[in-house]
Amino acid sequence: MNAAVRAVVRMGIYVGAKVYFIYEGYQGMVDGGANIVEAGWESVSSILQVGGTIIGSARCKAFRTREGRLKAAHNLVQRGITNLCVIGGDGSLTGANIFRKEWNGLLEELAQNGKISEEAMQKYSYLNVVGMVGSIDNDFCGTDMTIGTDSALHRIMEVVDAIMTTAQSHQRTFVLEVMGRHCGYLALVSALACGADWVFLPESPPEEGWEENMCIKLSENRARKKRLNIIIVAEGAIDTQNRPISSEKIKELVVTQLGYDTRVTILGHVQRGGTPSAFDRILASRMGVEAVIALLEADAETPACVVSLSGNHAVRLPLVECVQMTQDVQKAMDERRFKDAVRLRGRSFEANLNIYKRLAIKLPDDQITKSNCNVAIINVGAPAAGMNAAVRSAVRVGIADGHKMFAVYDGFDGFAKGQIKEIGWGDVGGWTGQGGSILGTKRILPGKFLADIASQMRIHSINALLLIGGFEAYLGLLELSAAREKHEEFCVPMVMVPATVSNNVPGSDFSIGADTALNTITDTCDRIKQSASGTKRRVFIIETMGGYCGYLANMGGLAAGADAAYIFEEPFDIRDLQSNVEHLTEKMKTTIQRGLVLRNESCSENYTTDFIYQLYSEEGRGVFDCRKNVLGHMQQGGAPSPFDRNFGTKISARAMQWITTKLKESQGKGKFVTDDSICVLGISKRTVLFQPVAELKKETDFEHRIPKEQWWLKLRPIMKILAKYKASYDVSESGQLEPVQQPRGTQGEPAAI
């Protein structure tokens, strides 16, 4: 929430508005007085890394009454406030909408009672409301991700990873209760991200006789040498008769039926606390800026709206419809229409549920229709966190589709040498939380070994190939595609899933591993800023990875609140460096006496990190001193973030479905020679796309290994504005209110993140 508060305040000041804090939620609006205070630029400095909200929040009974709202309206009119930005859950947003509807009537009543003048009534005749959804449950319909959800998932995954090690040692069963009274999102996504054995959700209660099914499933997993069982329960879990299913009840069941050593862990308010994740900070900063623009463009006729994300695209939605739909879910659950409840939650919830079911429960072999196809999986390029989750997901979906799955070890090098083994359902258990690449990965391209690779594909009769990797995987795919004429073994469906910390693969807005690297950068910057606030007047220069792609530097700068981020995509010269130094010199005169500058490793041949450090040191002499820090390979390592585990799991499952469809279409037809049988799978704005590599060629800058057009450059002005620079922000794409439910089948396949 703090990142959103910061963005609203700074963007508001930037466009010349007066911005006020209202402390303690609606209670502060009703009480007025010292609860409504004008905010300045520095009021929101150093809050990005703080959890919770600095302006406080409270449940307020008074605001639910007309008298309360009358007082609130009076307090706002006295200060000339007619634009309200509300950050909260559906309760807060509903309240804001009622307030907006009543506004005219409230002002008339105040004028009649002589509390305000007639002219004030005319001048402030309407109230504009824009909402941002802050709720860890992600229970608000119409938004893919609410502010706080990703951070809550971070807390849950930290606990799960810690529990996994102890449970492994003791052969225990753990029942984990996570938040979500009415919404199972956290439970579902954390179950997907850690490969839990069973999950209980309010929207999708287990079928009759679940007690027995669950025990069978747990004992089967034990029989497969799985040493731990994890069961995740949403606090609002119910059965088909709407009776609550408690974590204690599940524990008793496991102990009495199976005699397993079982422990219950209730996470509780841990999930609300802690430092916000990089994703949440960027999301909230984007939404905050968007909210201010929406308020600027609003007039008397504009309905209250909610700014939110659809795929990777900021959208505005009508608040009333979103709230209505959110309440419809609850109604469907109360009336035991559970299929409707899942559908109303939105497509991403539905997709998560279906994928979880496919990956968690293996059908007996005799129930799987064999396809007689062999599919190979290979990791190419540098390691990225989340690759293993992608491999696990592909292997299991492939087996469920009836294929024989083969793992290729050590990239194309290993492929040529024949390091290929069949890989089974159980072999990939517990892979989601592992960083790096278990299969092993290399940067070597296939060009030199084409004949060897072709003969290995013939020996193992490989019918399709799934590549998980970075820019090298993309180049490798191009080389294999070009070699189809010479080697018919390559005339099979091939698809690539982007996985690289640099996020520089053409054809996708995101790649597996970038979110984890971003969190590493953000955490490090937080620590560095903290050390700098002790020693006053210090500027840190931090070098990030990414090759020529400035994604990590730019987004890291946005998430950590940097003063500048130097990237290759936006050329800079000595005058820019000079103006940054002057900017920092000015900043040192304020109460914020520290600076943070990020530099992408290849942003300039001559303006190296050392050069910039020396320039700043010399120019800042007597005003501030400098330190530099090269983050290096720590950005490639570490346990994958919840985002990367899920993104890897979902996108890789989607790639496997594509392979299955292709293989089914061609039965008996033989070779694949067309461009559309060799693709990159990616997310673009709000759709999932399979793009032929042949078509992506023209969108690629091969010399610098980046796509020619990159979506995140549009966010660059946000970082500059929030750091007090003048910048022009392109608002051409925003502005239109959209219906909450996109008619199905209109814009291709929706990408839910």
JSON list of N, CA and C in Angstrom, two decimals, residues 5-22 36-41 43 75-85 123-124 128 292 295-296:
[
{"chain": "A", "resi": 5, "resn": "VAL", "atom": "N", "xyz": [0.61, 4.77, -2.06]},
{"chain": "A", "resi": 5, "resn": "VAL", "atom": "CA", "xyz": [0.49, 6.08, -1.42]},
{"chain": "A", "resi": 5, "resn": "VAL", "atom": "C", "xyz": [1.56, 7.02, -1.98]},
{"chain": "A", "resi": 6, "resn": "ARG", "atom": "N", "xyz": [2.79, 6.50, -2.05]},
{"chain": "A", "resi": 6, "resn": "ARG", "atom": "CA", "xyz": [3.91, 7.30, -2.54]},
{"chain": "A", "resi": 6, "resn": "ARG", "atom": "C", "xyz": [3.67, 7.75, -3.98]},
{"chain": "A", "resi": 7, "resn": "ALA", "atom": "N", "xyz": [3.20, 6.82, -4.83]},
{"chain": "A", "resi": 7, "resn": "ALA", "atom": "CA", "xyz": [2.99, 7.16, -6.24]},
{"chain": "A", "resi": 7, "resn": "ALA", "atom": "C", "xyz": [1.89, 8.19, -6.40]},
{"chain": "A", "resi": 8, "resn": "VAL", "atom": "N", "xyz": [0.80, 8.05, -5.63]},
{"chain": "A", "resi": 8, "resn": "VAL", "atom": "CA", "xyz": [-0.31, 9.00, -5.74]},
{"chain": "A", "resi": 8, "resn": "VAL", "atom": "C", "xyz": [0.14, 10.39, -5.30]},
{"chain": "A", "resi": 9, "resn": "VAL", "atom": "N", "xyz": [0.84, 10.45, -4.16]},
{"chain": "A", "resi": 9, "resn": "VAL", "atom": "CA", "xyz": [1.29, 11.75, -3.66]},
{"chain": "A", "resi": 9, "resn": "VAL", "atom": "C", "xyz": [2.22, 12.43, -4.66]},
{"chain": "A", "resi": 10, "resn": "ARG", "atom": "N", "xyz": [3.22, 11.70, -5.13]},
{"chain": "A", "resi": 10, "resn": "ARG", "atom": "CA", "xyz": [4.23, 12.34, -5.99]},
{"chain": "A", "resi": 10, "resn": "ARG", "atom": "C", "xyz": [3.68, 12.67, -7.37]},
{"chain": "A", "resi": 11, "resn": "MET", "atom": "N", "xyz": [2.86, 11.77, -7.92]},
{"chain": "A", "resi": 11, "resn": "MET", "atom": "CA", "xyz": [2.28, 12.06, -9.23]},
{"chain": "A", "resi": 11, "resn": "MET", "atom": "C", "xyz": [1.32, 13.24, -9.09]},
{"chain": "A", "resi": 12, "resn": "GLY", "atom": "N", "xyz": [0.58, 13.28, -7.99]},
{"chain": "A", "resi": 12, "resn": "GLY", "atom": "CA", "xyz": [-0.36, 14.38, -7.74]},
{"chain": "A", "resi": 12, "resn": "GLY", "atom": "C", "xyz": [0.37, 15.72, -7.68]},
{"chain": "A", "resi": 13, "resn": "ILE", "atom": "N", "xyz": [1.44, 15.76, -6.91]},
{"chain": "A", "resi": 13, "resn": "ILE", "atom": "CA", "xyz": [2.23, 16.99, -6.78]},
{"chain": "A", "resi": 13, "resn": "ILE", "atom": "C", "xyz": [2.83, 17.36, -8.14]},
{"chain": "A", "resi": 14, "resn": "TYR", "atom": "N", "xyz": [3.29, 16.32, -8.88]},
{"chain": "A", "resi": 14, "resn": "TYR", "atom": "CA", "xyz": [3.91, 16.53, -10.18]},
{"chain": "A", "resi": 14, "resn": "TYR", "atom": "C", "xyz": [2.95, 17.22, -11.16]},
{"chain": "A", "resi": 15, "resn": "VAL", "atom": "N", "xyz": [1.65, 16.85, -11.11]},
{"chain": "A", "resi": 15, "resn": "VAL", "atom": "CA", "xyz": [0.71, 17.47, -12.04]},
{"chain": "A", "resi": 15, "resn": "VAL", "atom": "C", "xyz": [0.11, 18.75, -11.46]},
{"chain": "A", "resi": 16, "resn": "GLY", "atom": "N", "xyz": [0.63, 19.17, -10.31]},
{"chain": "A", "resi": 16, "resn": "GLY", "atom": "CA", "xyz": [0.22, 20.47, -9.77]},
{"chain": "A", "resi": 16, "resn": "GLY", "atom": "C", "xyz": [-0.99, 20.43, -8.86]},
{"chain": "A", "resi": 17, "resn": "ALA", "atom": "N", "xyz": [-1.37, 19.26, -8.39]},
{"chain": "A", "resi": 17, "resn": "ALA", "atom": "CA", "xyz": [-2.52, 19.17, -7.48]},
{"chain": "A", "resi": 17, "resn": "ALA", "atom": "C", "xyz": [-2.05, 19.31, -6.04]},
{"chain": "A", "resi": 18, "resn": "LYS", "atom": "N", "xyz": [-2.99, 19.60, -5.16]},
{"chain": "A", "resi": 18, "resn": "LYS", "atom": "CA", "xyz": [-2.71, 19.55, -3.73]},
{"chain": "A", "resi": 18, "resn": "LYS", "atom": "C", "xyz": [-3.11, 18.16, -3.28]},
{"chain": "A", "resi": 19, "resn": "VAL", "atom": "N", "xyz": [-2.23, 17.49, -2.56]},
{"chain": "A", "resi": 19, "resn": "VAL", "atom": "CA", "xyz": [-2.55, 16.13, -2.14]},
{"chain": "A", "resi": 19, "resn": "VAL", "atom": "C", "xyz": [-2.66, 16.09, -0.62]},
{"chain": "A", "resi": 20, "resn": "TYR", "atom": "N", "xyz": [-3.71, 15.45, -0.13]},
{"chain": "A", "resi": 20, "resn": "TYR", "atom": "CA", "xyz": [-3.89, 15.31, 1.32]},
{"chain": "A", "resi": 20, "resn": "TYR", "atom": "C", "xyz": [-3.83, 13.85, 1.74]},
{"chain": "A", "resi": 21, "resn": "PHE", "atom": "N", "xyz": [-3.24, 13.63, 2.91]},
{"chain": "A", "resi": 21, "resn": "PHE", "atom": "CA", "xyz": [-3.34, 12.32, 3.56]},
{"chain": "A", "resi": 21, "resn": "PHE", "atom": "C", "xyz": [-4.62, 12.34, 4.38]},
{"chain": "A", "resi": 22, "resn": "ILE", "atom": "N", "xyz": [-5.39, 11.26, 4.33]},
{"chain": "A", "resi": 22, "resn": "ILE", "atom": "CA", "xyz": [-6.45, 11.10, 5.34]},
{"chain": "A", "resi": 22, "resn": "ILE", "atom": "C", "xyz": [-6.01, 9.92, 6.20]},
{"chain": "A", "resi": 36, "resn": "ILE", "atom": "N", "xyz": [-6.65, 15.00, 8.56]},
{"chain": "A", "resi": 36, "resn": "ILE", "atom": "CA", "xyz": [-6.55, 15.32, 7.13]},
{"chain": "A", "resi": 36, "resn": "ILE", "atom": "C", "xyz": [-5.46, 16.36, 6.97]},
{"chain": "A", "resi": 37, "resn": "VAL", "atom": "N", "xyz": [-4.32, 15.93, 6.39]},
{"chain": "A", "resi": 37, "resn": "VAL", "atom": "CA", "xyz": [-3.14, 16.78, 6.38]},
{"chain": "A", "resi": 37, "resn": "VAL", "atom": "C", "xyz": [-2.57, 16.85, 4.97]},
{"chain": "A", "resi": 38, "resn": "GLU", "atom": "N", "xyz": [-2.14, 18.03, 4.57]},
{"chain": "A", "resi": 38, "resn": "GLU", "atom": "CA", "xyz": [-1.52, 18.11, 3.25]},
{"chain": "A", "resi": 38, "resn": "GLU", "atom": "C", "xyz": [-0.21, 17.34, 3.24]},
{"chain": "A", "resi": 39, "resn": "ALA", "atom": "N", "xyz": [0.03, 16.61, 2.15]},
{"chain": "A", "resi": 39, "resn": "ALA", "atom": "CA", "xyz": [1.23, 15.79, 2.03]},
{"chain": "A", "resi": 39, "resn": "ALA", "atom": "C", "xyz": [2.24, 16.47, 1.12]},
{"chain": "A", "resi": 40, "resn": "GLY", "atom": "N", "xyz": [3.51, 16.38, 1.47]},
{"chain": "A", "resi": 40, "resn": "GLY", "atom": "CA", "xyz": [4.56, 16.95, 0.62]},
{"chain": "A", "resi": 40, "resn": "GLY", "atom": "C", "xyz": [5.38, 15.84, 0.00]},
{"chain": "A", "resi": 41, "resn": "TRP", "atom": "N", "xyz": [6.30, 16.23, -0.88]},
{"chain": "A", "resi": 41, "resn": "TRP", "atom": "CA", "xyz": [7.15, 15.26, -1.58]},
{"chain": "A", "resi": 41, "resn": "TRP", "atom": "C", "xyz": [7.89, 14.35, -0.60]},
{"chain": "A", "resi": 43, "resn": "SER", "atom": "N", "xyz": [7.11, 13.65, 2.45]},
{"chain": "A", "resi": 43, "resn": "SER", "atom": "CA", "xyz": [6.26, 12.87, 3.38]},
{"chain": "A", "resi": 43, "resn": "SER", "atom": "C", "xyz": [6.26, 11.40, 3.02]},
{"chain": "A", "resi": 75, "resn": "ASN", "atom": "N", "xyz": [-15.91, 17.81, 6.08]},
{"chain": "A", "resi": 75, "resn": "ASN", "atom": "CA", "xyz": [-14.45, 17.91, 6.24]},
{"chain": "A", "resi": 75, "resn": "ASN", "atom": "C", "xyz": [-13.73, 18.05, 4.90]},
{"chain": "A", "resi": 76, "resn": "LEU", "atom": "N", "xyz": [-14.24, 17.37, 3.88]},
{"chain": "A", "resi": 76, "resn": "LEU", "atom": "CA", "xyz": [-13.59, 17.44, 2.57]},
{"chain": "A", "resi": 76, "resn": "LEU", "atom": "C", "xyz": [-13.84, 18.81, 1.92]},
{"chain": "A", "resi": 77, "resn": "VAL", "atom": "N", "xyz": [-15.10, 19.27, 1.97]},
{"chain": "A", "resi": 77, "resn": "VAL", "atom": "CA", "xyz": [-15.45, 20.54, 1.32]},
{"chain": "A", "resi": 77, "resn": "VAL", "atom": "C", "xyz": [-14.65, 21.69, 1.92]},
{"chain": "A", "resi": 78, "resn": "GLN", "atom": "N", "xyz": [-14.48, 21.66, 3.25]},
{"chain": "A", "resi": 78, "resn": "GLN", "atom": "CA", "xyz": [-13.72, 22.73, 3.90]},
{"chain": "A", "resi": 78, "resn": "GLN", "atom": "C", "xyz": [-12.32, 22.86, 3.32]},
{"chain": "A", "resi": 79, "resn": "ARG", "atom": "N", "xyz": [-11.78, 21.73, 2.84]},
{"chain": "A", "resi": 79, "resn": "ARG", "atom": "CA", "xyz": [-10.41, 21.76, 2.29]},
{"chain": "A", "resi": 79, "resn": "ARG", "atom": "C", "xyz": [-10.43, 21.76, 0.77]},
{"chain": "A", "resi": 80, "resn": "GLY", "atom": "N", "xyz": [-11.64, 21.80, 0.19]},
{"chain": "A", "resi": 80, "resn": "GLY", "atom": "CA", "xyz": [-11.74, 21.82, -1.27]},
{"chain": "A", "resi": 80, "resn": "GLY", "atom": "C", "xyz": [-11.32, 20.52, -1.92]},
{"chain": "A", "resi": 81, "resn": "ILE", "atom": "N", "xyz": [-11.50, 19.41, -1.21]},
{"chain": "A", "resi": 81, "resn": "ILE", "atom": "CA", "xyz": [-11.11, 18.10, -1.78]},
{"chain": "A", "resi": 81, "resn": "ILE", "atom": "C", "xyz": [-12.31, 17.51, -2.52]},
{"chain": "A", "resi": 82, "resn": "THR", "atom": "N", "xyz": [-12.15, 17.25, -3.82]},
{"chain": "A", "resi": 82, "resn": "THR", "atom": "CA", "xyz": [-13.25, 16.63, -4.56]},
{"chain": "A", "resi": 82, "resn": "THR", "atom": "C", "xyz": [-12.78, 15.40, -5.34]},
{"chain": "A", "resi": 83, "resn": "ASN", "atom": "N", "xyz": [-11.55, 14.98, -5.08]},
{"chain": "A", "resi": 83, "resn": "ASN", "atom": "CA", "xyz": [-11.04, 13.77, -5.73]},
{"chain": "A", "resi": 83, "resn": "ASN", "atom": "C", "xyz": [-10.55, 12.83, -4.65]},
{"chain": "A", "resi": 84, "resn": "LEU", "atom": "N", "xyz": [-11.05, 11.62, -4.70]},
{"chain": "A", "resi": 84, "resn": "LEU", "atom": "CA", "xyz": [-10.72, 10.67, -3.64]},
{"chain": "A", "resi": 84, "resn": "LEU", "atom": "C", "xyz": [-10.05, 9.45, -4.25]},
{"chain": "A", "resi": 85, "resn": "CYS", "atom": "N", "xyz": [-8.90, 9.09, -3.69]},
{"chain": "A", "resi": 85, "resn": "CYS", "atom": "CA", "xyz": [-8.23, 7.87, -4.13]},
{"chain": "A", "resi": 85, "resn": "CYS", "atom": "C", "xyz": [-8.28, 6.90, -2.96]},
{"chain": "A", "resi": 123, "resn": "LYS", "atom": "N", "xyz": [-19.47, 24.99, -6.34]},
{"chain": "A", "resi": 123, "resn": "LYS", "atom": "CA", "xyz": [-18.07, 24.81, -6.76]},
{"chain": "A", "resi": 123, "resn": "LYS", "atom": "C", "xyz": [-17.63, 23.35, -6.63]},
{"chain": "A", "resi": 124, "resn": "TYR", "atom": "N", "xyz": [-18.08, 22.71, -5.55]},
{"chain": "A", "resi": 124, "resn": "TYR", "atom": "CA", "xyz": [-17.64, 21.33, -5.31]},
{"chain": "A", "resi": 124, "resn": "TYR", "atom": "C", "xyz": [-18.78, 20.35, -5.57]},
{"chain": "A", "resi": 128, "resn": "ASN", "atom": "N", "xyz": [-15.12, 12.81, -7.41]},
{"chain": "A", "resi": 128, "resn": "ASN", "atom": "CA", "xyz": [-14.59, 11.72, -8.24]},
{"chain": "A", "resi": 128, "resn": "ASN", "atom": "C", "xyz": [-13.91, 10.68, -7.37]},
{"chain": "A", "resi": 292, "resn": "VAL", "atom": "N", "xyz": [-4.07, 8.67, -10.47]},
{"chain": "A", "resi": 292, "resn": "VAL", "atom": "CA", "xyz": [-4.03, 10.13, -10.54]},
{"chain": "A", "resi": 292, "resn": "VAL", "atom": "C", "xyz": [-4.48, 10.59, -11.93]},
{"chain": "A", "resi": 295, "resn": "LEU", "atom": "N", "xyz": [-8.18, 10.36, -12.23]},
{"chain": "A", "resi": 295, "resn": "LEU", "atom": "CA", "xyz": [-8.87, 11.45, -11.52]},
{"chain": "A", "resi": 295, "resn": "LEU", "atom": "C", "xyz": [-8.78, 12.76, -12.32]},
{"chain": "A", "resi": 296, "resn": "LEU", "atom": "N", "xyz": [-7.63, 13.00, -12.94]},
{"chain": "A", "resi": 296, "resn": "LEU", "atom": "CA", "xyz": [-7.46, 14.22, -13.74]},
{"chain": "A", "resi": 296, "resn": "LEU", "atom": "C", "xyz": [-8.42, 14.25, -14.92]}
]
